[in-house]
Amino acid sequence: DTGVSQNPRHKITKRGQNVTFRCDPISEHNRLYWYRQTLGQGPEFLTYFQNEAQLEKSRLLSDRFSAERPKGSFSTLEIQRTEQGDSAMYLCASSSTSGGAWNEQFFGPGTRLTVL
Amino acid sequence: AQTVTQSQPEMSVQEAETVTLSCTYDTSENNYYLFWYKQPPSRQMILVIRQEAYKQQNATENRFSVNFQKAAKSFSLKISDSQLGDTAMYFCAFIINNTDKLIFGTGTRLQVFP
């Protein structure tokens, strides 16, 4: 399977614990995005990378959230001191900038986080 | 503010019939792209169709077509000859040129009945 993959698919944690999610983009894609989707809502942009550089962060990304893409390939999203409001589906997407004016974002299956 | 509104939380259609999902959006920008994404149950989101805002001609992809009204900021999706596999959440979204942030609506859950 050469699509975007995310691990784990599901994570249940207790409030106050730290969690880390991983995203592996399509191999030739240089851009990688993180979105959050809460119940009954559409995905909301969190941050994105071009290669290893983090180019934009949403105000939704509080100080407890940190994302990295150290080698320009996979990315991790860490949430420290989780809160119940962090419960959501975390979606990763990737794209290539070689396509011209518009670059389709391909989505992964998501990581569903439940904070108890 | 840049927003997308999908006023139909749920829709249903019988197999082989036609259904239209509505979407309105708000932006002060002139150059952008509009999309419809499909998110099947427990599966990843896939792009159904896209429309460049500078094009007047409505986009078509097989059974899927859009009605793009730029002045009204309206972007509806028509699914013809509905199939059981079309059952999914459908999200309307747009992206401003030279940015990479997709802005999504809240989605419409479509159920296709046999």
PDB file of C-alpha atoms in Angstrom:
ATOM      1  CA  ASP A   1       0.000   0.000   0.000  1.00  0.00           C
ATOM      2  CA  THR A   2       1.597   3.248  -1.121  1.00  0.00           C
ATOM      3  CA  GLY A   3      -0.905   5.621   0.470  1.00  0.00           C
ATOM      4  CA  VAL A   4      -0.580   7.750   3.590  1.00  0.00           C
ATOM      5  CA  SER A   5      -0.395   5.614   6.713  1.00  0.00           C
ATOM      6  CA  GLN A   6      -0.971   6.586  10.334  1.00  0.00           C
ATOM      7  CA  ASN A   7      -0.208   4.786  13.559  1.00  0.00           C
ATOM      8  CA  PRO A   8      -1.755   3.930  15.850  1.00  0.00           C
ATOM      9  CA  ARG A   9      -5.268   3.873  14.421  1.00  0.00           C
ATOM     10  CA  HIS A  10      -6.796   4.165  17.876  1.00  0.00           C
ATOM     11  CA  LYS A  11      -5.404   5.479  21.144  1.00  0.00           C
ATOM     12  CA  ILE A  12      -7.118   5.577  24.518  1.00  0.00           C
ATOM     13  CA  THR A  13      -5.344   7.474  27.249  1.00  0.00           C
ATOM     14  CA  LYS A  14      -6.002   8.997  30.629  1.00  0.00           C
ATOM     15  CA  ARG A  15      -6.158  12.714  31.131  1.00  0.00           C
ATOM     16  CA  GLY A  16      -2.731  14.145  31.823  1.00  0.00           C
ATOM     17  CA  GLN A  17      -0.798  11.532  29.867  1.00  0.00           C
ATOM     18  CA  ASN A  18       1.330  12.278  26.823  1.00  0.00           C
ATOM     19  CA  VAL A  19       0.593  10.685  23.459  1.00  0.00           C
ATOM     20  CA  THR A  20       2.456  10.569  20.161  1.00  0.00           C
ATOM     21  CA  PHE A  21       1.090   9.787  16.724  1.00  0.00           C
ATOM     22  CA  ARG A  22       3.026   8.951  13.599  1.00  0.00           C
ATOM     23  CA  CYS A  23       2.279   9.713   9.962  1.00  0.00           C
ATOM     24  CA  ASP A  24       4.084   8.230   6.961  1.00  0.00           C
ATOM     25  CA  PRO A  25       3.310  10.213   3.814  1.00  0.00           C
ATOM     26  CA  ILE A  26       3.365   9.027   0.223  1.00  0.00           C
ATOM     27  CA  SER A  27       7.068   8.580  -0.415  1.00  0.00           C
ATOM     28  CA  GLU A  28       7.666  11.268  -3.026  1.00  0.00           C
ATOM     29  CA  HIS A  29       5.508  13.899  -1.328  1.00  0.00           C
ATOM     30  CA  ASN A  30       7.373  16.844   0.165  1.00  0.00           C
ATOM     31  CA  ARG A  31       4.427  18.422   2.003  1.00  0.00           C
ATOM     32  CA  LEU A  32       2.735  16.953   5.035  1.00  0.00           C
ATOM     33  CA  TYR A  33      -0.308  18.268   6.888  1.00  0.00           C
ATOM     34  CA  TRP A  34      -2.042  17.594  10.187  1.00  0.00           C
ATOM     35  CA  TYR A  35      -5.770  18.175  10.695  1.00  0.00           C
ATOM     36  CA  ARG A  36      -8.068  17.520  13.628  1.00  0.00           C
ATOM     37  CA  GLN A  37     -11.638  16.324  13.224  1.00  0.00           C
ATOM     38  CA  THR A  38     -13.980  16.384  16.199  1.00  0.00           C
ATOM     39  CA  LEU A  39     -17.330  14.624  16.261  1.00  0.00           C
ATOM     40  CA  GLY A  40     -19.841  16.239  13.929  1.00  0.00           C
ATOM     41  CA  GLN A  41     -17.308  18.649  12.476  1.00  0.00           C
ATOM     42  CA  GLY A  42     -15.157  18.814   9.407  1.00  0.00           C
ATOM     43  CA  PRO A  43     -11.382  18.588   9.626  1.00  0.00           C
ATOM     44  CA  GLU A  44      -9.587  21.663  10.937  1.00  0.00           C
ATOM     45  CA  PHE A  45      -6.076  22.564   9.888  1.00  0.00           C
ATOM     46  CA  LEU A  46      -3.386  22.260  12.564  1.00  0.00           C
ATOM     47  CA  THR A  47      -0.014  22.583  10.841  1.00  0.00           C
ATOM     48  CA  TYR A  48       1.982  21.676   7.781  1.00  0.00           C
ATOM     49  CA  PHE A  49       5.545  20.956   6.707  1.00  0.00           C
ATOM     50  CA  GLN A  50       7.475  21.330   3.538  1.00  0.00           C
ATOM     51  CA  ASN A  51      10.255  18.797   3.806  1.00  0.00           C
ATOM     52  CA  GLU A  52      11.480  19.200   7.404  1.00  0.00           C
ATOM     53  CA  ALA A  53      10.415  22.841   7.785  1.00  0.00           C
ATOM     54  CA  GLN A  54       7.204  23.605   9.661  1.00  0.00           C
ATOM     55  CA  LEU A  55       5.707  26.429   7.623  1.00  0.00           C
ATOM     56  CA  GLU A  56       2.444  27.232   9.376  1.00  0.00           C
ATOM     57  CA  LYS A  57       0.751  26.496  12.678  1.00  0.00           C
ATOM     58  CA  SER A  58      -2.876  27.094  13.516  1.00  0.00           C
ATOM     59  CA  ARG A  59      -3.951  28.858  16.691  1.00  0.00           C
ATOM     60  CA  LEU A  60      -5.619  25.530  17.513  1.00  0.00           C
ATOM     61  CA  LEU A  61      -2.144  24.131  18.113  1.00  0.00           C
ATOM     62  CA  SER A  62      -1.625  25.047  21.755  1.00  0.00           C
ATOM     63  CA  ASP A  63       1.702  24.825  23.578  1.00  0.00           C
ATOM     64  CA  ARG A  64       0.844  21.260  24.540  1.00  0.00           C
ATOM     65  CA  PHE A  65       1.016  20.207  20.906  1.00  0.00           C
ATOM     66  CA  SER A  66       4.244  19.728  18.998  1.00  0.00           C
ATOM     67  CA  ALA A  67       4.805  18.344  15.537  1.00  0.00           C
ATOM     68  CA  GLU A  68       8.055  17.317  13.921  1.00  0.00           C
ATOM     69  CA  ARG A  69       9.263  16.025  10.611  1.00  0.00           C
ATOM     70  CA  PRO A  70      12.953  15.582  11.337  1.00  0.00           C
ATOM     71  CA  LYS A  71      14.148  14.036   8.079  1.00  0.00           C
ATOM     72  CA  GLY A  72      11.481  15.330   5.768  1.00  0.00           C
ATOM     73  CA  SER A  73       9.799  11.936   5.598  1.00  0.00           C
ATOM     74  CA  PHE A  74       7.540  10.721   8.441  1.00  0.00           C
ATOM     75  CA  SER A  75       6.076  13.122  10.976  1.00  0.00           C
ATOM     76  CA  THR A  76       5.076  12.850  14.608  1.00  0.00           C
ATOM     77  CA  LEU A  77       2.428  14.781  16.497  1.00  0.00           C
ATOM     78  CA  GLU A  78       2.797  14.814  20.267  1.00  0.00           C
ATOM     79  CA  ILE A  79       0.199  16.012  22.737  1.00  0.00           C
ATOM     80  CA  GLN A  80       1.421  16.602  26.263  1.00  0.00           C
ATOM     81  CA  ARG A  81      -0.809  16.563  29.348  1.00  0.00           C
ATOM     82  CA  THR A  82      -3.833  15.447  27.364  1.00  0.00           C
ATOM     83  CA  GLU A  83      -7.249  16.894  28.160  1.00  0.00           C
ATOM     84  CA  GLN A  84     -10.670  15.485  27.405  1.00  0.00           C
ATOM     85  CA  GLY A  85     -11.130  18.191  24.792  1.00  0.00           C
ATOM     86  CA  ASP A  86      -8.266  16.669  22.829  1.00  0.00           C
ATOM     87  CA  SER A  87     -10.441  13.669  21.980  1.00  0.00           C
ATOM     88  CA  ALA A  88     -10.743  13.705  18.202  1.00  0.00           C
ATOM     89  CA  MET A  89      -9.623  12.087  14.978  1.00  0.00           C
ATOM     90  CA  TYR A  90      -6.195  13.319  13.945  1.00  0.00           C
ATOM     91  CA  LEU A  91      -5.759  13.224  10.189  1.00  0.00           C
ATOM     92  CA  CYS A  92      -2.544  13.394   8.248  1.00  0.00           C
ATOM     93  CA  ALA A  93      -2.301  14.296   4.567  1.00  0.00           C
ATOM     94  CA  SER A  94       0.523  14.692   2.092  1.00  0.00           C
ATOM     95  CA  SER A  95       1.028  16.363  -1.250  1.00  0.00           C
ATOM     96  CA  SER A  96       3.669  17.100  -3.832  1.00  0.00           C
ATOM     97  CA  THR A  97       4.498  20.612  -4.967  1.00  0.00           C
ATOM     98  CA  SER A  98       5.555  19.409  -8.375  1.00  0.00           C
ATOM     99  CA  GLY A  99       1.991  19.432  -9.681  1.00  0.00           C
ATOM    100  CA  GLY A 100       1.681  23.091 -10.562  1.00  0.00           C
ATOM    101  CA  ALA A 101      -0.701  25.660  -9.124  1.00  0.00           C
ATOM    102  CA  TRP A 102      -2.664  23.173  -7.094  1.00  0.00           C
ATOM    103  CA  ASN A 103      -1.463  20.177  -5.142  1.00  0.00           C
ATOM    104  CA  GLU A 104      -3.941  17.477  -4.175  1.00  0.00           C
ATOM    105  CA  GLN A 105      -3.756  16.456  -0.554  1.00  0.00           C
ATOM    106  CA  PHE A 106      -4.025  12.699   0.009  1.00  0.00           C
ATOM    107  CA  PHE A 107      -5.360  11.742   3.402  1.00  0.00           C
ATOM    108  CA  GLY A 108      -4.475   8.924   5.739  1.00  0.00           C
ATOM    109  CA  PRO A 109      -7.009   6.876   7.726  1.00  0.00           C
ATOM    110  CA  GLY A 110      -6.512   8.953  10.868  1.00  0.00           C
ATOM    111  CA  THR A 111      -5.711   8.252  14.505  1.00  0.00           C
ATOM    112  CA  ARG A 112      -8.713   8.337  16.811  1.00  0.00           C
ATOM    113  CA  LEU A 113      -7.759   9.647  20.255  1.00  0.00           C
ATOM    114  CA  THR A 114      -9.982   9.140  23.266  1.00  0.00           C
ATOM    115  CA  VAL A 115      -8.997  10.888  26.479  1.00  0.00           C
ATOM    116  CA  LEU A 116     -10.699   9.477  29.566  1.00  0.00           C
TER     117      LEU A 116
ATOM    118  CA  ALA B   1     -13.495  35.017   8.044  1.00  0.00           C
ATOM    119  CA  GLN B   2     -13.250  32.096   5.672  1.00  0.00           C
ATOM    120  CA  THR B   3     -15.994  29.569   6.259  1.00  0.00           C
ATOM    121  CA  VAL B   4     -17.884  26.746   4.579  1.00  0.00           C
ATOM    122  CA  THR B   5     -21.515  25.988   5.353  1.00  0.00           C
ATOM    123  CA  GLN B   6     -23.223  22.709   4.613  1.00  0.00           C
ATOM    124  CA  SER B   7     -26.822  23.092   5.691  1.00  0.00           C
ATOM    125  CA  GLN B   8     -27.867  19.466   5.198  1.00  0.00           C
ATOM    126  CA  PRO B   9     -26.516  17.285   8.014  1.00  0.00           C
ATOM    127  CA  GLU B  10     -28.086  14.158   6.497  1.00  0.00           C
ATOM    128  CA  MET B  11     -29.482  13.163   3.138  1.00  0.00           C
ATOM    129  CA  SER B  12     -30.813   9.932   1.724  1.00  0.00           C
ATOM    130  CA  VAL B  13     -31.428   8.731  -1.799  1.00  0.00           C
ATOM    131  CA  GLN B  14     -32.560   5.567  -3.444  1.00  0.00           C
ATOM    132  CA  GLU B  15     -30.135   3.637  -5.604  1.00  0.00           C
ATOM    133  CA  ALA B  16     -30.047   4.883  -9.232  1.00  0.00           C
ATOM    134  CA  GLU B  17     -31.637   8.210  -8.292  1.00  0.00           C
ATOM    135  CA  THR B  18     -30.020  11.649  -8.301  1.00  0.00           C
ATOM    136  CA  VAL B  19     -29.181  13.683  -5.215  1.00  0.00           C
ATOM    137  CA  THR B  20     -27.784  17.185  -4.739  1.00  0.00           C
ATOM    138  CA  LEU B  21     -25.713  18.262  -1.752  1.00  0.00           C
ATOM    139  CA  SER B  22     -25.515  21.963  -1.057  1.00  0.00           C
ATOM    140  CA  CYS B  23     -22.576  24.075   0.039  1.00  0.00           C
ATOM    141  CA  THR B  24     -21.976  27.783   0.478  1.00  0.00           C
ATOM    142  CA  TYR B  25     -18.704  29.414   1.395  1.00  0.00           C
ATOM    143  CA  ASP B  26     -17.375  32.779   2.359  1.00  0.00           C
ATOM    144  CA  THR B  27     -14.078  34.358   1.411  1.00  0.00           C
ATOM    145  CA  SER B  28     -12.898  37.767   0.305  1.00  0.00           C
ATOM    146  CA  GLU B  29     -10.265  36.188  -1.924  1.00  0.00           C
ATOM    147  CA  ASN B  30     -10.772  35.907  -5.665  1.00  0.00           C
ATOM    148  CA  ASN B  31      -8.467  33.001  -6.487  1.00  0.00           C
ATOM    149  CA  TYR B  32      -9.212  29.693  -4.865  1.00  0.00           C
ATOM    150  CA  TYR B  33     -10.118  26.081  -5.492  1.00  0.00           C
ATOM    151  CA  LEU B  34     -13.241  24.293  -4.321  1.00  0.00           C
ATOM    152  CA  PHE B  35     -13.520  20.601  -3.532  1.00  0.00           C
ATOM    153  CA  TRP B  36     -15.864  17.859  -2.540  1.00  0.00           C
ATOM    154  CA  TYR B  37     -14.327  15.097  -0.439  1.00  0.00           C
ATOM    155  CA  LYS B  38     -15.893  11.748   0.391  1.00  0.00           C
ATOM    156  CA  GLN B  39     -15.225  10.015   3.719  1.00  0.00           C
ATOM    157  CA  PRO B  40     -16.686   6.477   3.757  1.00  0.00           C
ATOM    158  CA  PRO B  41     -17.346   4.866   7.148  1.00  0.00           C
ATOM    159  CA  SER B  42     -14.032   3.979   8.822  1.00  0.00           C
ATOM    160  CA  ARG B  43     -12.089   4.757   5.673  1.00  0.00           C
ATOM    161  CA  GLN B  44      -9.915   7.594   4.574  1.00  0.00           C
ATOM    162  CA  MET B  45     -11.074  10.734   2.869  1.00  0.00           C
ATOM    163  CA  ILE B  46     -10.761  10.879  -0.885  1.00  0.00           C
ATOM    164  CA  LEU B  47     -11.177  13.700  -3.363  1.00  0.00           C
ATOM    165  CA  VAL B  48     -14.333  13.457  -5.457  1.00  0.00           C
ATOM    166  CA  ILE B  49     -14.176  16.570  -7.594  1.00  0.00           C
ATOM    167  CA  ARG B  50     -12.525  19.979  -7.746  1.00  0.00           C
ATOM    168  CA  GLN B  51     -13.322  23.318  -9.322  1.00  0.00           C
ATOM    169  CA  GLU B  52     -11.017  26.228 -10.055  1.00  0.00           C
ATOM    170  CA  ALA B  53     -12.739  29.486  -9.119  1.00  0.00           C
ATOM    171  CA  TYR B  54     -11.534  31.229 -12.275  1.00  0.00           C
ATOM    172  CA  LYS B  55     -13.290  28.674 -14.489  1.00  0.00           C
ATOM    173  CA  GLN B  56     -16.926  29.299 -15.339  1.00  0.00           C
ATOM    174  CA  GLN B  57     -17.486  25.809 -16.663  1.00  0.00           C
ATOM    175  CA  ASN B  58     -18.759  23.407 -14.032  1.00  0.00           C
ATOM    176  CA  ALA B  59     -16.527  20.436 -13.305  1.00  0.00           C
ATOM    177  CA  THR B  60     -17.701  16.896 -14.016  1.00  0.00           C
ATOM    178  CA  GLU B  61     -16.230  13.543 -12.984  1.00  0.00           C
ATOM    179  CA  ASN B  62     -18.279  10.624 -14.262  1.00  0.00           C
ATOM    180  CA  ARG B  63     -21.471  10.551 -12.142  1.00  0.00           C
ATOM    181  CA  PHE B  64     -20.401  13.572 -10.094  1.00  0.00           C
ATOM    182  CA  SER B  65     -20.909  17.145 -11.196  1.00  0.00           C
ATOM    183  CA  VAL B  66     -20.967  20.528  -9.538  1.00  0.00           C
ATOM    184  CA  ASN B  67     -23.011  23.677  -9.876  1.00  0.00           C
ATOM    185  CA  PHE B  68     -20.603  26.522  -9.156  1.00  0.00           C
ATOM    186  CA  GLN B  69     -22.132  29.965  -8.709  1.00  0.00           C
ATOM    187  CA  LYS B  70     -19.230  32.271  -7.881  1.00  0.00           C
ATOM    188  CA  ALA B  71     -21.250  35.416  -7.244  1.00  0.00           C
ATOM    189  CA  ALA B  72     -23.526  33.558  -4.858  1.00  0.00           C
ATOM    190  CA  LYS B  73     -20.564  31.650  -3.372  1.00  0.00           C
ATOM    191  CA  SER B  74     -22.413  28.421  -3.879  1.00  0.00           C
ATOM    192  CA  PHE B  75     -20.917  25.061  -4.800  1.00  0.00           C
ATOM    193  CA  SER B  76     -23.355  22.152  -4.878  1.00  0.00           C
ATOM    194  CA  LEU B  77     -22.573  18.533  -5.739  1.00  0.00           C
ATOM    195  CA  LYS B  78     -24.876  16.412  -7.867  1.00  0.00           C
ATOM    196  CA  ILE B  79     -24.548  12.652  -7.776  1.00  0.00           C
ATOM    197  CA  SER B  80     -26.343  10.909 -10.624  1.00  0.00           C
ATOM    198  CA  ASP B  81     -27.279   7.231 -10.732  1.00  0.00           C
ATOM    199  CA  SER B  82     -26.488   6.877  -7.020  1.00  0.00           C
ATOM    200  CA  GLN B  83     -24.806   3.652  -5.956  1.00  0.00           C
ATOM    201  CA  LEU B  84     -24.638   1.908  -2.590  1.00  0.00           C
ATOM    202  CA  GLY B  85     -20.927   2.671  -2.505  1.00  0.00           C
ATOM    203  CA  ASP B  86     -21.691   6.374  -2.495  1.00  0.00           C
ATOM    204  CA  THR B  87     -22.829   6.067   1.136  1.00  0.00           C
ATOM    205  CA  ALA B  88     -20.420   8.311   3.056  1.00  0.00           C
ATOM    206  CA  MET B  89     -19.847  11.692   4.660  1.00  0.00           C
ATOM    207  CA  TYR B  90     -19.319  14.367   2.046  1.00  0.00           C
ATOM    208  CA  PHE B  91     -17.291  17.442   2.876  1.00  0.00           C
ATOM    209  CA  CYS B  92     -17.188  20.650   0.894  1.00  0.00           C
ATOM    210  CA  ALA B  93     -13.883  22.501   1.176  1.00  0.00           C
ATOM    211  CA  PHE B  94     -11.838  25.252  -0.395  1.00  0.00           C
ATOM    212  CA  ILE B  95      -8.262  26.418  -0.479  1.00  0.00           C
ATOM    213  CA  ILE B  96      -6.962  29.875  -1.268  1.00  0.00           C
ATOM    214  CA  ASN B  97      -4.310  30.033  -3.987  1.00  0.00           C
ATOM    215  CA  ASN B  98      -0.762  29.999  -2.651  1.00  0.00           C
ATOM    216  CA  THR B  99      -1.851  28.648   0.700  1.00  0.00           C
ATOM    217  CA  ASP B 100      -2.030  25.034   1.753  1.00  0.00           C
ATOM    218  CA  LYS B 101      -4.786  25.123   4.314  1.00  0.00           C
ATOM    219  CA  LEU B 102      -7.977  23.329   3.371  1.00  0.00           C
ATOM    220  CA  ILE B 103     -11.080  24.827   4.972  1.00  0.00           C
ATOM    221  CA  PHE B 104     -13.865  22.297   5.426  1.00  0.00           C
ATOM    222  CA  GLY B 105     -17.570  22.420   6.087  1.00  0.00           C
ATOM    223  CA  THR B 106     -19.255  20.262   8.720  1.00  0.00           C
ATOM    224  CA  GLY B 107     -20.239  17.592   6.227  1.00  0.00           C
ATOM    225  CA  THR B 108     -23.375  15.916   4.914  1.00  0.00           C
ATOM    226  CA  ARG B 109     -23.998  12.273   5.698  1.00  0.00           C
ATOM    227  CA  LEU B 110     -25.421  10.590   2.596  1.00  0.00           C
ATOM    228  CA  GLN B 111     -27.184   7.261   2.809  1.00  0.00           C
ATOM    229  CA  VAL B 112     -27.985   5.402  -0.396  1.00  0.00           C
ATOM    230  CA  PHE B 113     -30.801   2.884  -0.024  1.00  0.00           C
ATOM    231  CA  PRO B 114     -31.333  -0.153  -2.253  1.00  0.00           C
TER     232      PRO B 114
END
